[in-house]
XYZ file of C-alpha atoms in Angstrom:
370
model
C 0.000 0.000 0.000
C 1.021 3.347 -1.107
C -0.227 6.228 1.833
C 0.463 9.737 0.763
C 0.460 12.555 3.027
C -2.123 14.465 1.396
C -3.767 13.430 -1.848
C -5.056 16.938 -3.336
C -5.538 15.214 -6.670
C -8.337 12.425 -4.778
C -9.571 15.452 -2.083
C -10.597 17.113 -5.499
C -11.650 14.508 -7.500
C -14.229 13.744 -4.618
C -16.438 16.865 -5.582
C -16.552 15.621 -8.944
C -18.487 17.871 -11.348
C -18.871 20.892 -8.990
C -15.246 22.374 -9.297
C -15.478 22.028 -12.460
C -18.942 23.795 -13.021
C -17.951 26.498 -10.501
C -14.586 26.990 -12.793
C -16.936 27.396 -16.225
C -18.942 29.665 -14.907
C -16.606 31.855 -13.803
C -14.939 31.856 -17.144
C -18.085 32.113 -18.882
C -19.158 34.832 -17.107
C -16.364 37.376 -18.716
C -15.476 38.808 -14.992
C -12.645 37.474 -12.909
C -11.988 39.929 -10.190
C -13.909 41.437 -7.634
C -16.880 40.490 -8.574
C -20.014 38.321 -7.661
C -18.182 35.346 -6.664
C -15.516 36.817 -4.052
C -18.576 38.828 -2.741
C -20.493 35.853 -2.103
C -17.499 33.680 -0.718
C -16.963 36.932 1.461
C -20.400 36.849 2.799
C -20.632 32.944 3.429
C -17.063 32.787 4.898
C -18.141 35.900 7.319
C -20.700 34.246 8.252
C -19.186 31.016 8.497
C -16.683 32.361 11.370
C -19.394 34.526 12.674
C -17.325 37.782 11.792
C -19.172 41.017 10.269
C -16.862 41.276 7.509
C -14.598 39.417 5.611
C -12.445 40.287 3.136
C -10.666 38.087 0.520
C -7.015 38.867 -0.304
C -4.211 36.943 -2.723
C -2.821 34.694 0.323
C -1.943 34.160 4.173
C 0.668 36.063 4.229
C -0.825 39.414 2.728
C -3.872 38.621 4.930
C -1.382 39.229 7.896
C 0.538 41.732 6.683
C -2.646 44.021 5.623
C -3.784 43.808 9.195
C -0.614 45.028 10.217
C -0.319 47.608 7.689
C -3.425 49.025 8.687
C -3.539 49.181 12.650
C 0.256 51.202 11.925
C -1.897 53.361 9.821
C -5.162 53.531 12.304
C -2.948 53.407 15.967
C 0.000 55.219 14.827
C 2.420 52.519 15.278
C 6.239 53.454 13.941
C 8.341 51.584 12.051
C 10.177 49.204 14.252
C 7.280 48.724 16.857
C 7.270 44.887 18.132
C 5.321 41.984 17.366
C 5.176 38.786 19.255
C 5.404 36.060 17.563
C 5.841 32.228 18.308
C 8.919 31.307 16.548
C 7.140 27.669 16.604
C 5.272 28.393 12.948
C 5.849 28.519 9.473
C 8.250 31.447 8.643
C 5.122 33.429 6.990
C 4.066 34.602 10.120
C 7.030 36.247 11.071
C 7.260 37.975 7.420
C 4.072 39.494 8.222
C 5.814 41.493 10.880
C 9.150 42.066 8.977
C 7.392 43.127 5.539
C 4.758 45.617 7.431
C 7.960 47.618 9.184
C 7.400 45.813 12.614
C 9.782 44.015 14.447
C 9.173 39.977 15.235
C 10.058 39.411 18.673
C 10.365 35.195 19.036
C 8.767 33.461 21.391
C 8.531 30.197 23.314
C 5.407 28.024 22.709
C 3.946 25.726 25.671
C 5.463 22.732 26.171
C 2.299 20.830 25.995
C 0.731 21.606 22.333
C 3.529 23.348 21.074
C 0.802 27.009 21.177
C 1.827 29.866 22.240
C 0.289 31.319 25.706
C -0.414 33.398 27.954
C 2.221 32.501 30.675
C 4.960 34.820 32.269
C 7.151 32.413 30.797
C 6.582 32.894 27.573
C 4.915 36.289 26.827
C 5.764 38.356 29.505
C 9.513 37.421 29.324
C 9.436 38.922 26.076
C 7.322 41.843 26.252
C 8.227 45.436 25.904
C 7.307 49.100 26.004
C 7.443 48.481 22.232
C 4.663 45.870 21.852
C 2.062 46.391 19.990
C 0.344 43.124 19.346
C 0.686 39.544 19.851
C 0.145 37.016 17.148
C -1.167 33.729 18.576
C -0.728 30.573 15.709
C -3.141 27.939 15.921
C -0.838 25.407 14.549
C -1.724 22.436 13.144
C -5.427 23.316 13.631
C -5.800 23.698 17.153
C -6.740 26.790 18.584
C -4.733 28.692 21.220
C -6.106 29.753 24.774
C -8.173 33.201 23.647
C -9.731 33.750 26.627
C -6.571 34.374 28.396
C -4.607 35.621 25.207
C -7.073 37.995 24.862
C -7.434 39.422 28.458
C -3.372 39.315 28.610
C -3.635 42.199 25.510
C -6.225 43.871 27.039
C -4.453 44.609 30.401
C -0.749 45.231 28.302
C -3.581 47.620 25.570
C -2.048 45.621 22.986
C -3.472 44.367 19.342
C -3.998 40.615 19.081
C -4.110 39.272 15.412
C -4.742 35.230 15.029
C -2.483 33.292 12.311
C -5.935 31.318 11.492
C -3.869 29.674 8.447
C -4.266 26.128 9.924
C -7.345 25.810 11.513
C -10.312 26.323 9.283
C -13.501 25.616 11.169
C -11.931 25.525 14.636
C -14.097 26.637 17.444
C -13.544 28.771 20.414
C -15.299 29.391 23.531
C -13.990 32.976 22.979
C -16.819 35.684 22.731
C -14.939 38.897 22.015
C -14.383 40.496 19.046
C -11.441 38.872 17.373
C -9.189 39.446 13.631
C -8.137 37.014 11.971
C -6.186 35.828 8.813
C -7.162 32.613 6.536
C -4.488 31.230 4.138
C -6.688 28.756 1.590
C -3.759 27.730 -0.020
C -4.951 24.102 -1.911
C -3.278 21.975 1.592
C -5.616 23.623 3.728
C -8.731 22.085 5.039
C -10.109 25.046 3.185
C -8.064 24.865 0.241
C -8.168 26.594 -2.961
C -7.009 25.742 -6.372
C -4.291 28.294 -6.628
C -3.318 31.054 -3.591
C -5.793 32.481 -1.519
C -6.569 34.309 1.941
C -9.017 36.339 3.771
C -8.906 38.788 6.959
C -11.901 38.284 8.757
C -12.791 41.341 11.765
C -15.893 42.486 13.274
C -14.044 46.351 12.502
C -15.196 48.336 9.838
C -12.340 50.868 9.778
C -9.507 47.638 9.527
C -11.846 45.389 6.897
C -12.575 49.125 4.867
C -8.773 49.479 5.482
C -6.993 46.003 4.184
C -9.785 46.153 1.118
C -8.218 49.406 0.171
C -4.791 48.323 0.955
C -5.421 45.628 -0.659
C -6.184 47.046 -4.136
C -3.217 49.386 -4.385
C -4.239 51.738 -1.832
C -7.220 52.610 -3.648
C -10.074 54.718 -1.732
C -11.802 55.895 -5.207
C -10.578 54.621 -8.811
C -7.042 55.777 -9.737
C -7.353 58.059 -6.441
C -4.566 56.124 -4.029
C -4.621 57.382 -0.663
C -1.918 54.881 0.814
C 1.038 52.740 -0.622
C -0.780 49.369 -1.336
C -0.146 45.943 -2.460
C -2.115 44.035 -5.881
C -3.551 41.235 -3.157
C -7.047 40.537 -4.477
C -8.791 37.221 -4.448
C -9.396 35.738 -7.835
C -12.748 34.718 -8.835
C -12.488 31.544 -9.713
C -10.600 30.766 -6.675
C -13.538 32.320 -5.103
C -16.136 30.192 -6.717
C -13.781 26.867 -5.993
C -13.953 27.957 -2.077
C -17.732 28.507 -1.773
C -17.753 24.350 -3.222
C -15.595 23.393 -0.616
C -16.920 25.314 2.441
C -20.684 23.307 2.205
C -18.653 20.412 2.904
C -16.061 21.934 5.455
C -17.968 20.452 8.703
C -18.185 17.395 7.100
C -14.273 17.067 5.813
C -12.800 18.075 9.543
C -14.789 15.422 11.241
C -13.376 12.564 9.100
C -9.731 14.287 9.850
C -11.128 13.976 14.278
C -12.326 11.077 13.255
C -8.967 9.460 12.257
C -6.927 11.810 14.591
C -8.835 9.442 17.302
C -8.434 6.383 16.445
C -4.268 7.547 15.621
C -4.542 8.531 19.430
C -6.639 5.408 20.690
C -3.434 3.160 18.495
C -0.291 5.033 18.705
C 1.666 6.006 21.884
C 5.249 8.265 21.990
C 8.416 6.688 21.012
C 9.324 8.300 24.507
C 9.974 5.353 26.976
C 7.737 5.947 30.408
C 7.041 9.599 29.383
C 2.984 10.408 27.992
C 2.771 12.501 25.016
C 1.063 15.254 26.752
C 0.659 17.257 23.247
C -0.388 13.930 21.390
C -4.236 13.987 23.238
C -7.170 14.202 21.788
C -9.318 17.160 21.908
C -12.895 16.368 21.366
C -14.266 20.024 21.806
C -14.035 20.923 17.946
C -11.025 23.247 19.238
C -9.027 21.499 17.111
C -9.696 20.200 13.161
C -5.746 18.261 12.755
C -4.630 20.126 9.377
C -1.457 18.268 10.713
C -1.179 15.547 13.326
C 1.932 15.593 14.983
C 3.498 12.905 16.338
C 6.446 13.242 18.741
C 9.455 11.090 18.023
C 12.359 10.051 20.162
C 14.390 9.259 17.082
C 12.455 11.394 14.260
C 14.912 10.082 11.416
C 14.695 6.680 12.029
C 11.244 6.677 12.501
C 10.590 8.341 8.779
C 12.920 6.271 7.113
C 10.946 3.253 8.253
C 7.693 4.378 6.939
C 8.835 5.656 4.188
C 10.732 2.305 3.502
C 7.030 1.013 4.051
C 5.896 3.941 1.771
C 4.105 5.583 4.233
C 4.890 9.677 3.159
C 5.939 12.027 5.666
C 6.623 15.544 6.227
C 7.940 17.888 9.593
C 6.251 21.212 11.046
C 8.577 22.509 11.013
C 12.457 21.298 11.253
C 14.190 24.726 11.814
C 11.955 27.287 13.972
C 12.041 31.200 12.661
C 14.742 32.804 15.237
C 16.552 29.835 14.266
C 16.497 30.795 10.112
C 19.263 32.528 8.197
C 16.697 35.024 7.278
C 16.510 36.138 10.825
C 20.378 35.174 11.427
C 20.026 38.256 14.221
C 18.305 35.958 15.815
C 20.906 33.209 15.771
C 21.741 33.074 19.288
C 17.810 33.384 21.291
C 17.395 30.047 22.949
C 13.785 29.174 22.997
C 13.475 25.500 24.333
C 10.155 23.942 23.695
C 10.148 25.227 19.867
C 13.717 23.876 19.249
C 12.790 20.692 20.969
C 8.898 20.406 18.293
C 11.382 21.370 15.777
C 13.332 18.328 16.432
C 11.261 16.053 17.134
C 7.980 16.564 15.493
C 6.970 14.142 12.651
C 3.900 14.875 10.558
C 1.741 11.599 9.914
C -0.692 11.509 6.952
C -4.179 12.990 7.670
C -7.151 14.021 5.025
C -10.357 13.348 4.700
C -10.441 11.006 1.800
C -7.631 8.689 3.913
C -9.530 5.545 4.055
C -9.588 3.423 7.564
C -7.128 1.123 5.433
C -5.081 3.659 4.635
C -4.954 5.045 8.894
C -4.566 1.039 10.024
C -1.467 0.482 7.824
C 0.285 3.570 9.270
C -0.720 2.721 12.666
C 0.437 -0.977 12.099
C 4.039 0.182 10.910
C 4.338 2.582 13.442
C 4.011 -0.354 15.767
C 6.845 -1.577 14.479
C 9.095 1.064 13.849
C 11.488 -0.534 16.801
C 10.856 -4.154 16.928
């Protein structure tokens, strides 16, 4: 048996015609940007997260750097003001901050789900007269403590923006107002054809804002106002999203479904230590875009399966402040994201992995040291 780690080609396939119809009639219709599509995907993703507005941009990271752009522009926040940033994420996050004018500052992640928190380990340590917002990352599709992230910014009066890239259809027991930025790039649960992203805010100012940022700074046709980015989302990208979200619900249970029975199977390669990280959440907080598993010997352990050919991949083997392109960083020592970094091992998760497909990775995994 062949397992990929994620088989776009069969998670498309499965919709048969209706990518394909939504394509044509986008093409057919002789308009492909900013038009009815995007405004429909707007209003059904809005609604979706339960936001006021939404507003669909080129990608993740211009959905997080347009947020950024615009609270400098609405708080008055100078070049070189700080961001926090778990250095625990894929490097887009942190060129956000760097391609806005801010300043990443790195931080540790929790020990237990590899999130960042509220703790005075971890964000306090780090903070400064300089902060100006925090941005949590709910990595591999579970979402970070809001309730407390939240009340931390409030009592520093900081900005929180959440890296939403990874968790599509996550819930929260959060009821405040809350920004966030979608990446619907096609390895998403929410995935597009092509790039894709959308800010999604309950602020009229910052959704007016990244919209006009968004299309070259434009407040009136060929009358620019600010220097903008081309970030728009496509039409038929659009029309390929609205497909997928009807089924959304559906697609992250199968990927619980299988995260459980990976938990209820598999235990860490850690002798007579429990993979606190590794268990299941069964509140919806958490839809397993990735499921990592934590091993002793990561190398090893993916050589075997792929020997078995069982693919593979790692979130993520070098954390940011540890990346030539922040080689400032070189010498921060952040423990818990060095130690995910080498040890986490991404096992194969979709929702068109069949129970076959789950039981042959859990069966070699069984055996990885025998």
């Amino acid at each position: 048996m062949n397992v990929k780690f994620l088989d776009l080609q069969a998670i498309n396939q499965s919709f048969g015609k209706e990518l394909t119809d939504a394509s044509n009639g986008v093409i057919n219709s002789g308009w492909y940007l900013r038009s009815s599509q995007t405004e429909a995907f707007e209003a059904e993703w809005g609604t979706y997260c339960n936001a006021k507005y939404a507003v669909g941009v080129g990608n993740g990271l211009d959905a997080l750097r347009l947020v950024l752009m615009s609270w400098k522009i609405m708080y008055g926040w100078k070049d070189g003001d700080e961001v926090i940033v778990p250095s625990n994420t894929f490097i887009a996050t942190a060129l956000a901050v760097s391609q806005a004018g801010l300043k990443p500052t790195f931080c540790d992640v929790n020990q237990e789900d590899a999130l960042i928190c509220a703790d005075e380990n971890y964000l306090k340590s780090v903070i400064t007269p300089n902060t100006r917002c925090i941005i949590p990352v709910h990595l591999y599709g579970k979402v970070a403590n809001l309730n407390k992230l939240y009340e931390f910014a409030k009592n520093q009066g900081i900005q929180i923006l959440e890296d939403a890239c990874q968790s599509h259809g996550a819930k929260t027991d959060y009821k405040g107002n809350r920004t966030c930025a979608y990446s619907f790039y096609p390895g998403k649960n929410l995935g597009a054809l092509g790039d894709g992203g959308c800010v999604t805010t309950d602020d009229k100012e910052l959704a007016t804002l990244v919209r006009n940022l968004a299309n070259y700074g434009q407040t009136i046709k060929y009358l620019h106002d600010y220097q903008g980015l081309n970030s728009r989302l496509d039409e038929i990208q659009a029309a390929i999203l609205r497909v997928k979200l009807r089924r959304l619900d559906a697609d992250n249970q199968r990927r619980i479904n299988i995260a459980k029975y990976y938990y209820s199977e598999i235990s860490s390669e850690f002798a007579g230590k429990e993979n606190n990280q590794l268990k299941f959440v069964a509140d919806g907080s958490h839809v397993y875009h990735i499921f990592p598993y934590i091993c002793e010997n990561r190398l090893n352990t993916q050589q075997f399966l792929k020997e078995n050919r069982i693919e593979t991949q790692i979130h993520y083997p070098v954390p940011c402040h540890k990346q030539k392109a922040y080689h400032s960083y070189k010498d921060v020592k952040l423990k818990n994201a060095e130690f995910f970094a080498e040890h986490e091992l991404s096992l194969p998760i979709s929702p068109v992995m069949t129970d076959e497909a789950v039981e042959y990775v859990i069966r070699n995994l069984k055996n990885v040291n025998n």
